[in-house]
Coordinates of N, CA and C in Angstrom, one line a residue:
M226 N 313.2 -67.7 35.7 CA 313.5 -66.7 34.7 C 312.4 -66.7 33.6
H227 N 311.9 -65.6 33.2 CA 311.0 -65.4 32.1 C 311.6 -64.5 31.1
A228 N 311.5 -64.8 29.8 CA 312.0 -63.9 28.7 C 310.7 -63.4 28.1
M229 N 310.8 -62.1 27.6 CA 309.7 -61.4 27.0 C 310.2 -60.4 26.0
Q230 N 309.5 -60.3 24.9 CA 309.8 -59.3 23.9 C 308.6 -58.9 23.1
Y231 N 308.5 -57.7 22.7 CA 307.5 -57.2 21.8 C 308.2 -56.5 20.7
E232 N 307.7 -56.5 19.5 CA 308.3 -55.9 18.3 C 307.3 -54.9 17.7
I233 N 307.8 -53.7 17.6 CA 307.0 -52.6 17.0 C 307.7 -52.3 15.7
T234 N 307.1 -52.8 14.6 CA 307.6 -52.5 13.3 C 307.0 -51.2 12.8
L235 N 307.9 -50.4 12.3 CA 307.6 -49.0 11.9 C 307.7 -48.8 10.4
P236 N 307.1 -47.8 9.8 CA 307.2 -47.6 8.4 C 308.7 -47.4 7.9
A237 N 308.9 -47.8 6.7 CA 310.2 -47.7 6.1 C 310.8 -46.3 6.2
D238 N 310.0 -45.2 6.1 CA 310.5 -43.9 6.1 C 310.4 -43.2 7.5
Y239 N 310.1 -44.1 8.5 CA 310.0 -43.6 9.9 C 311.3 -43.0 10.4
D240 N 311.2 -41.9 11.1 CA 312.4 -41.2 11.7 C 312.7 -42.0 13.0
M241 N 313.8 -42.8 12.9 CA 314.1 -43.7 14.0 C 314.8 -42.8 15.2
G242 N 315.0 -41.6 14.9 CA 315.5 -40.7 15.9 C 314.4 -40.5 17.0
V243 N 313.1 -40.6 16.6 CA 312.0 -40.6 17.6 C 312.2 -41.7 18.6
V244 N 312.5 -42.9 18.2 CA 312.7 -44.0 19.1 C 313.9 -43.8 20.0
R245 N 315.0 -43.3 19.4 CA 316.2 -43.0 20.2 C 316.0 -42.0 21.2
D246 N 315.2 -40.9 20.9 CA 314.9 -39.9 21.8 C 314.0 -40.4 22.9
R247 N 313.1 -41.2 22.6 CA 312.2 -41.8 23.6 C 313.0 -42.6 24.6
V248 N 313.9 -43.5 24.1 CA 314.7 -44.3 25.0 C 315.6 -43.5 25.9
A249 N 316.2 -42.4 25.3 CA 317.0 -41.5 26.1 C 316.2 -40.8 27.2
R250 N 315.0 -40.5 26.9 CA 314.1 -39.8 27.8 C 313.6 -40.8 28.9
V251 N 313.2 -42.0 28.6 CA 312.5 -42.8 29.6 C 313.2 -44.1 29.9
G252 N 314.3 -44.5 29.2 CA 315.0 -45.8 29.4 C 315.4 -46.0 30.9
H253 N 315.8 -44.9 31.5 CA 316.3 -45.1 32.9 C 315.3 -45.4 33.9
L254 N 314.0 -45.3 33.5 CA 312.9 -45.6 34.5 C 312.9 -47.0 34.9
L255 N 313.5 -48.0 34.2 CA 313.5 -49.4 34.6 C 314.9 -49.8 35.2
D256 N 315.7 -48.8 35.4 CA 317.1 -49.1 36.0 C 317.0 -49.7 37.4
D257 N 315.9 -49.5 38.1 CA 315.8 -50.1 39.4 C 314.5 -50.8 39.6
W258 N 313.9 -51.4 38.5 CA 312.6 -52.0 38.6 C 312.7 -53.4 39.3
D259 N 311.9 -53.5 40.4 CA 312.0 -54.7 41.2 C 311.4 -55.9 40.3
G260 N 312.2 -57.0 40.3 CA 311.8 -58.2 39.6 C 312.4 -58.3 38.2
L261 N 313.0 -57.2 37.7 CA 313.6 -57.2 36.4 C 315.1 -57.6 36.4
G262 N 315.4 -58.7 35.7 CA 316.8 -59.1 35.6 C 317.5 -58.1 34.7
L263 N 317.0 -58.0 33.4 CA 317.5 -57.0 32.5 C 316.5 -56.7 31.4
K264 N 316.6 -55.5 30.9 CA 315.9 -55.0 29.7 C 316.9 -54.4 28.8
A265 N 316.9 -55.0 27.6 CA 317.7 -54.4 26.5 C 316.8 -53.6 25.6
Y266 N 317.0 -52.3 25.5 CA 316.2 -51.5 24.6 C 316.8 -51.6 23.2
L267 N 316.1 -52.4 22.3 CA 316.7 -52.8 21.0 C 316.1 -52.1 19.8
L268 N 316.9 -51.8 18.8 CA 316.5 -51.1 17.6 C 317.1 -51.8 16.4
R269 N 316.2 -52.0 15.4 CA 316.7 -52.4 14.1 C 316.3 -51.3 13.1
E270 N 317.3 -51.0 12.2 CA 317.0 -50.0 11.1 C 317.1 -50.7 9.8
R271 N 316.1 -50.4 8.9 CA 316.1 -50.9 7.6 C 317.4 -50.6 6.9
G272 N 318.0 -51.7 6.3 CA 319.2 -51.6 5.6 C 320.5 -51.6 6.4
V273 N 320.4 -51.6 7.7 CA 321.5 -51.7 8.6 C 321.6 -53.1 9.2
D274 N 322.8 -53.6 9.2 CA 323.0 -55.0 9.7 C 322.1 -56.0 9.1
G275 N 321.7 -55.8 7.9 CA 320.9 -56.8 7.2 C 319.4 -56.7 7.6
S276 N 319.0 -55.7 8.3 CA 317.6 -55.6 8.7 C 316.7 -55.2 7.5
P277 N 315.6 -55.9 7.3 CA 314.6 -55.5 6.3 C 313.6 -54.5 6.8
V278 N 313.6 -54.2 8.1 CA 312.6 -53.3 8.7 C 313.2 -52.3 9.7
N279 N 312.4 -51.3 10.0 CA 312.6 -50.4 11.1 C 311.8 -51.0 12.2
Q280 N 312.5 -51.2 13.4 CA 311.8 -51.9 14.5 C 312.3 -51.5 15.8
Y281 N 311.4 -51.3 16.8 CA 311.8 -51.1 18.2 C 311.3 -52.4 18.8
A282 N 312.3 -53.1 19.5 CA 311.9 -54.5 20.0 C 312.6 -54.8 21.3
P283 N 312.2 -54.2 22.4 CA 312.9 -54.5 23.7 C 312.8 -55.9 24.1
F284 N 313.9 -56.4 24.7 CA 313.9 -57.8 25.2 C 314.2 -57.8 26.7
Y285 N 313.4 -58.6 27.4 CA 313.5 -58.6 28.9 C 313.8 -60.0 29.4
L286 N 314.6 -60.0 30.5 CA 314.7 -61.3 31.3 C 314.2 -60.9 32.7
W287 N 313.2 -61.5 33.1 CA 312.6 -61.2 34.4 C 313.0 -62.3 35.4
D288 N 313.4 -61.8 36.6 CA 313.7 -62.8 37.6 C 312.5 -63.1 38.5
T289 N 311.4 -62.4 38.4 CA 310.2 -62.8 39.1 C 309.0 -62.5 38.2
P290 N 308.0 -63.3 38.3 CA 306.7 -63.1 37.5 C 306.0 -61.8 38.0
E291 N 306.2 -61.5 39.3 CA 305.5 -60.3 39.9 C 306.1 -59.0 39.2
G292 N 307.4 -59.0 39.0 CA 308.0 -57.9 38.3 C 307.5 -57.7 36.9
M293 N 307.4 -58.8 36.2 CA 306.9 -58.8 34.8 C 305.4 -58.3 34.8
N294 N 304.6 -58.9 35.7 CA 303.2 -58.5 35.7 C 303.0 -57.1 36.1
S295 N 303.8 -56.6 37.1 CA 303.6 -55.2 37.5 C 304.0 -54.2 36.4
F296 N 304.9 -54.6 35.5 CA 305.3 -53.8 34.4 C 304.2 -53.8 33.3
L297 N 303.7 -55.0 33.0 CA 302.6 -55.1 31.9 C 301.4 -54.5 32.3
W298 N 301.0 -54.5 33.6 CA 299.7 -53.9 34.0 C 299.9 -52.5 34.6
G299 N 301.1 -51.9 34.5 CA 301.4 -50.6 35.0 C 301.6 -49.5 34.0
P300 N 302.0 -48.3 34.5 CA 302.0 -47.2 33.6 C 303.2 -47.2 32.6
G301 N 304.2 -48.0 32.8 CA 305.3 -48.1 31.9 C 304.9 -48.7 30.6
F302 N 304.3 -49.8 30.6 CA 303.8 -50.5 29.4 C 302.6 -49.7 28.8
Q303 N 301.8 -49.1 29.6 CA 300.7 -48.3 29.1 C 301.2 -47.1 28.3
G304 N 302.3 -46.5 28.8 CA 302.9 -45.4 28.0 C 303.3 -45.9 26.6
L305 N 303.9 -47.1 26.5 CA 304.2 -47.6 25.2 C 303.0 -47.8 24.3
V306 N 301.9 -48.4 25.0 CA 300.7 -48.7 24.3 C 300.1 -47.3 23.8
N307 N 300.1 -46.3 24.6 CA 299.6 -45.0 24.2 C 300.4 -44.4 23.0
D308 N 301.7 -44.6 22.9 CA 302.5 -44.1 21.9 C 302.5 -44.9 20.6
F309 N 302.4 -46.2 20.7 CA 302.6 -47.1 19.5 C 301.5 -48.1 19.3
G310 N 300.5 -48.2 20.2 CA 299.5 -49.2 20.1 C 299.9 -50.4 20.9
R311 N 299.0 -51.3 21.2 CA 299.3 -52.5 22.0 C 299.9 -53.6 21.1
P312 N 301.2 -53.9 21.4 CA 301.9 -55.0 20.6 C 301.6 -56.4 21.2
V313 N 301.8 -57.4 20.3 CA 301.8 -58.7 20.8 C 303.0 -58.9 21.7
V314 N 302.8 -59.5 22.9 CA 304.0 -59.7 23.8 C 304.3 -61.2 23.7
Q315 N 305.5 -61.4 23.2 CA 306.0 -62.8 23.1 C 306.6 -63.2 24.5
H316 N 306.4 -64.4 24.9 CA 306.9 -64.8 26.2 C 307.4 -66.2 26.2
W317 N 308.5 -66.4 26.8 CA 309.2 -67.7 26.8 C 309.6 -68.1 28.3
A318 N 309.5 -69.3 28.6 CA 310.0 -69.8 29.9 C 311.5 -70.0 29.8
G319 N 312.2 -69.5 30.8 CA 313.7 -69.5 30.8 C 314.2 -70.9 31.0
L320 N 315.3 -71.2 30.1 CA 316.0 -72.5 30.2 C 317.3 -72.3 30.8
A321 N 318.0 -71.2 30.5 CA 319.4 -71.0 31.0 C 319.8 -69.5 30.8
Y322 N 320.7 -69.1 31.7 CA 321.4 -67.8 31.5 C 322.8 -67.9 31.9
E323 N 323.7 -67.2 31.2 CA 325.1 -67.2 31.6 C 325.7 -65.8 31.4
D324 N 326.5 -65.3 32.3 CA 327.3 -64.1 32.0 C 328.4 -64.5 31.1
G325 N 328.7 -63.5 30.2 CA 329.8 -63.7 29.3 C 331.1 -63.1 29.9
G326 N 332.2 -63.2 29.2 CA 333.5 -62.6 29.7 C 333.5 -61.1 29.8
A327 N 332.6 -60.5 29.1 CA 332.5 -59.0 29.1 C 331.3 -58.5 29.9
A328 N 330.9 -59.3 30.9 CA 329.7 -59.0 31.7 C 329.7 -57.6 32.3
G329 N 330.8 -57.0 32.5 CA 330.7 -55.6 33.1 C 330.7 -54.5 32.0
A330 N 330.8 -54.9 30.8 CA 330.9 -53.9 29.7 C 329.5 -53.5 29.2
P331 N 329.3 -52.3 28.7 CA 328.0 -51.9 28.1 C 327.8 -52.6 26.8
P332 N 326.7 -53.3 26.5 CA 326.5 -53.9 25.3 C 326.2 -52.9 24.2
E333 N 326.7 -53.3 23.0 CA 326.4 -52.4 21.8 C 325.4 -53.1 20.9
V334 N 325.5 -54.5 20.8 CA 324.6 -55.2 19.9 C 324.0 -56.4 20.6
A335 N 322.8 -56.7 20.2 CA 322.1 -58.0 20.7 C 321.8 -58.8 19.5
V336 N 321.9 -60.1 19.7 CA 321.5 -61.1 18.6 C 320.4 -62.0 19.1
R337 N 319.4 -62.2 18.4 CA 318.3 -63.0 18.7 C 318.1 -64.1 17.6
R338 N 318.0 -65.3 18.0 CA 317.8 -66.4 17.0 C 316.7 -67.3 17.5
R339 N 315.6 -67.4 16.7 CA 314.5 -68.3 17.1 C 314.5 -69.5 16.3
V340 N 314.3 -70.7 16.9 CA 314.4 -72.0 16.3 C 313.2 -72.8 16.7
G341 N 312.5 -73.4 15.7 CA 311.4 -74.2 16.0 C 311.9 -75.6 16.5
V342 N 311.1 -76.1 17.5 CA 311.5 -77.4 18.0 C 310.8 -78.5 17.1
P343 N 311.6 -79.4 16.5 CA 311.0 -80.3 15.6 C 310.2 -81.4 16.3
D344 N 309.2 -81.9 15.6 CA 308.3 -82.9 16.1 C 309.2 -84.2 16.2
G345 N 308.8 -85.0 17.2 CA 309.6 -86.3 17.4 C 310.8 -86.0 18.2
G346 N 311.4 -87.0 18.7 CA 312.6 -86.9 19.5 C 312.3 -86.4 20.9
P347 N 313.3 -86.7 21.8 CA 313.1 -86.4 23.2 C 313.3 -84.9 23.4
L348 N 312.3 -84.3 24.2 CA 312.4 -82.9 24.5 C 313.6 -82.6 25.4
T349 N 314.0 -83.6 26.2 CA 315.2 -83.4 27.1 C 316.4 -83.1 26.3
E350 N 316.5 -83.7 25.1 CA 317.7 -83.5 24.2 C 317.7 -82.1 23.6
V351 N 316.5 -81.6 23.3 CA 316.3 -80.2 22.8 C 316.8 -79.2 23.8
A352 N 316.3 -79.4 25.1 CA 316.7 -78.5 26.2 C 318.2 -78.6 26.5
R353 N 318.7 -79.8 26.5 CA 320.2 -80.0 26.7 C 321.0 -79.2 25.7
E354 N 320.6 -79.4 24.4 CA 321.4 -78.7 23.4 C 321.2 -77.2 23.5
A355 N 320.0 -76.7 23.9 CA 319.8 -75.3 24.0 C 320.7 -74.7 25.1
V356 N 320.8 -75.4 26.2 CA 321.6 -75.0 27.3 C 323.1 -75.0 26.9
Q357 N 323.5 -76.0 26.2 CA 324.9 -76.0 25.7 C 325.2 -74.8 24.7
E358 N 324.2 -74.5 23.9 CA 324.4 -73.3 23.0 C 324.5 -72.0 23.8
T359 N 323.8 -71.9 24.9 CA 323.9 -70.7 25.8 C 325.3 -70.6 26.3
A360 N 325.9 -71.7 26.8 CA 327.3 -71.7 27.3 C 328.2 -71.3 26.2
R361 N 328.0 -71.9 25.0 CA 328.9 -71.5 23.8 C 328.8 -70.1 23.5
L362 N 327.6 -69.5 23.4 CA 327.4 -68.1 23.1 C 328.1 -67.2 24.2
A363 N 327.9 -67.6 25.5 CA 328.5 -66.8 26.6 C 330.0 -66.8 26.5
A364 N 330.6 -67.8 25.9 CA 332.1 -68.0 25.9 C 332.7 -67.2 24.7
L365 N 331.8 -66.7 23.8 CA 332.4 -65.9 22.6 C 333.0 -64.6 23.1
D366 N 334.0 -64.2 22.4 CA 334.7 -62.9 22.7 C 333.7 -61.7 22.7
G367 N 333.8 -61.0 23.8 CA 333.0 -59.7 23.9 C 331.5 -59.9 24.4
V368 N 331.1 -61.1 24.7 CA 329.7 -61.4 25.1 C 329.5 -60.9 26.5
V369 N 328.5 -60.1 26.7 CA 328.1 -59.6 28.0 C 327.2 -60.6 28.8
G370 N 326.3 -61.3 28.1 CA 325.5 -62.3 28.6 C 324.7 -63.0 27.6
A371 N 324.3 -64.2 27.9 CA 323.5 -65.0 26.9 C 322.4 -65.8 27.7
A372 N 321.3 -66.0 27.0 CA 320.1 -66.7 27.6 C 319.5 -67.5 26.5
V373 N 318.7 -68.5 27.0 CA 317.9 -69.3 26.1 C 316.6 -69.5 26.8
A374 N 315.5 -69.5 26.0 CA 314.2 -69.7 26.6 C 313.3 -70.5 25.6
L375 N 312.2 -71.0 26.1 CA 311.3 -71.9 25.3 C 309.8 -71.4 25.4
D376 N 309.2 -71.4 24.3 CA 307.7 -71.1 24.2 C 307.1 -72.5 23.9
P377 N 306.5 -73.1 24.9 CA 305.9 -74.4 24.7 C 304.5 -74.4 24.0
R378 N 304.0 -73.2 23.8 CA 302.7 -73.1 23.0 C 303.0 -73.3 21.5
H379 N 304.1 -72.6 21.1 CA 304.5 -72.7 19.7 C 305.7 -73.6 19.4
W380 N 306.2 -74.2 20.5 CA 307.4 -75.0 20.5 C 308.5 -74.3 19.7
E381 N 309.0 -73.2 20.3 CA 310.0 -72.4 19.8 C 311.0 -72.1 20.8
V382 N 312.3 -72.2 20.5 CA 313.4 -71.8 21.4 C 314.0 -70.5 20.9
V383 N 314.2 -69.6 21.8 CA 314.9 -68.3 21.5 C 316.2 -68.2 22.2
H384 N 317.2 -68.0 21.4 CA 318.6 -67.7 21.9 C 318.8 -66.2 21.8
F385 N 319.4 -65.7 22.9 CA 319.6 -64.2 23.0 C 320.9 -63.9 23.6
S386 N 321.7 -63.0 23.0 CA 323.0 -62.7 23.5 C 323.2 -61.2 23.4
L387 N 323.9 -60.6 24.3 CA 324.4 -59.2 24.3 C 325.9 -59.2 24.1
S388 N 326.3 -58.3 23.2 CA 327.8 -58.2 22.9 C 328.3 -56.8 23.1
A389 N 329.5 -56.7 23.6 CA 330.1 -55.4 23.7 C 330.8 -55.0 22.4
H390 N 330.9 -56.0 21.5 CA 331.5 -55.8 20.1 C 330.4 -55.3 19.1
D391 N 330.8 -54.5 18.2 CA 330.0 -54.1 17.1 C 329.6 -55.2 16.2
K392 N 330.4 -56.2 16.0 CA 330.2 -57.3 15.1 C 330.3 -58.6 15.8
P393 N 329.3 -59.0 16.6 CA 329.4 -60.3 17.4 C 329.5 -61.5 16.5
D394 N 330.0 -62.5 17.0 CA 330.2 -63.8 16.2 C 329.0 -64.7 16.6
A395 N 327.8 -64.3 16.3 CA 326.6 -65.1 16.6 C 325.6 -65.0 15.5
D396 N 324.9 -66.0 15.2 CA 323.9 -66.0 14.1 C 322.6 -65.5 14.6
G397 N 321.9 -64.8 13.8 CA 320.5 -64.4 14.1 C 320.3 -62.9 13.7
E398 N 319.1 -62.4 14.2 CA 318.8 -61.0 13.9 C 319.6 -60.1 14.8
R399 N 320.2 -59.1 14.2 CA 321.0 -58.1 15.0 C 320.2 -56.9 15.3
Y400 N 320.4 -56.4 16.6 CA 319.8 -55.2 17.0 C 320.9 -54.3 17.7
R401 N 320.7 -53.0 17.6 CA 321.5 -52.1 18.3 C 320.9 -51.9 19.7
V402 N 321.8 -51.9 20.7 CA 321.3 -51.7 22.1 C 321.4 -50.2 22.4
L403 N 320.2 -49.6 22.6 CA 320.2 -48.2 22.9 C 320.4 -47.9 24.4
H404 N 320.0 -48.8 25.2 CA 320.2 -48.7 26.7 C 320.0 -50.1 27.3
L405 N 320.6 -50.3 28.4 CA 320.4 -51.6 29.2 C 320.1 -51.2 30.6
S406 N 318.9 -51.7 31.0 CA 318.5 -51.6 32.4 C 318.7 -53.0 33.0
A407 N 319.6 -53.1 34.0 CA 319.9 -54.4 34.5 C 319.9 -54.5 36.1
P408 N 318.8 -54.1 36.7 CA 318.8 -54.0 38.2 C 318.9 -55.3 38.9
G409 N 318.5 -56.4 38.2 CA 318.5 -57.7 38.9 C 319.4 -58.7 38.1
R410 N 320.3 -58.3 37.3 CA 321.1 -59.3 36.5 C 321.8 -60.2 37.5
D411 N 322.3 -59.7 38.6 CA 323.0 -60.5 39.6 C 322.0 -61.6 40.2
R412 N 320.7 -61.4 40.1 CA 319.8 -62.3 40.7 C 319.3 -63.4 39.7
L413 N 319.6 -63.2 38.4 CA 319.3 -64.2 37.4 C 320.1 -65.4 37.7
R414 N 319.4 -66.5 37.8 CA 320.1 -67.8 38.1 C 321.0 -68.2 36.9
R415 N 322.2 -68.5 37.2 CA 323.1 -69.0 36.1 C 322.9 -70.5 35.9
G416 N 323.2 -70.8 34.6 CA 323.1 -72.2 34.2 C 321.6 -72.6 34.0
R417 N 321.5 -73.9 34.0 CA 320.2 -74.6 33.7 C 319.1 -74.2 34.7
Q418 N 317.9 -73.9 34.2 CA 316.8 -73.4 35.1 C 315.8 -74.5 35.5
W419 N 316.2 -75.7 35.5 CA 315.3 -76.8 36.0 C 316.1 -77.9 36.7

């Protein structure tokens, strides 16, 4: 599993209806994308849910690198580049994924929390604790799914969860889910990824 996200931060007075309309128009195009576990079309609005910015920030879980690469080098990502410019694409190696108790429900909110890996100490302990946190997040009421991944270049762990509840009980940055494409969610390996 590979996790990926890019963040397009928009001006404070930007009409976020433009992003909502774009997702309504093109979001379905990845509903059957080969190699995609899931894509959550995420939105933050300045002043809503504690967000300091307007931002479009889709989050992906890929079940194959070929699916991810065909998206990045294909017309779907190029369309985004044409509309908003080329964003920095963050990428993490998957450590774990779990379905939540509300796995069949449409998610309303996503929560992302990034944590730096401290120097010193065994990395196996960091990974073990990250996997345990994924299981804890997946067990929360209303959770659709939870994942954790690691960027070994910057030594950063990212926790990500989708919730069917408007106010999930998870810490981190909150995003509204405009659409969820999940053609390969059933192919995402559950539990620890090594």
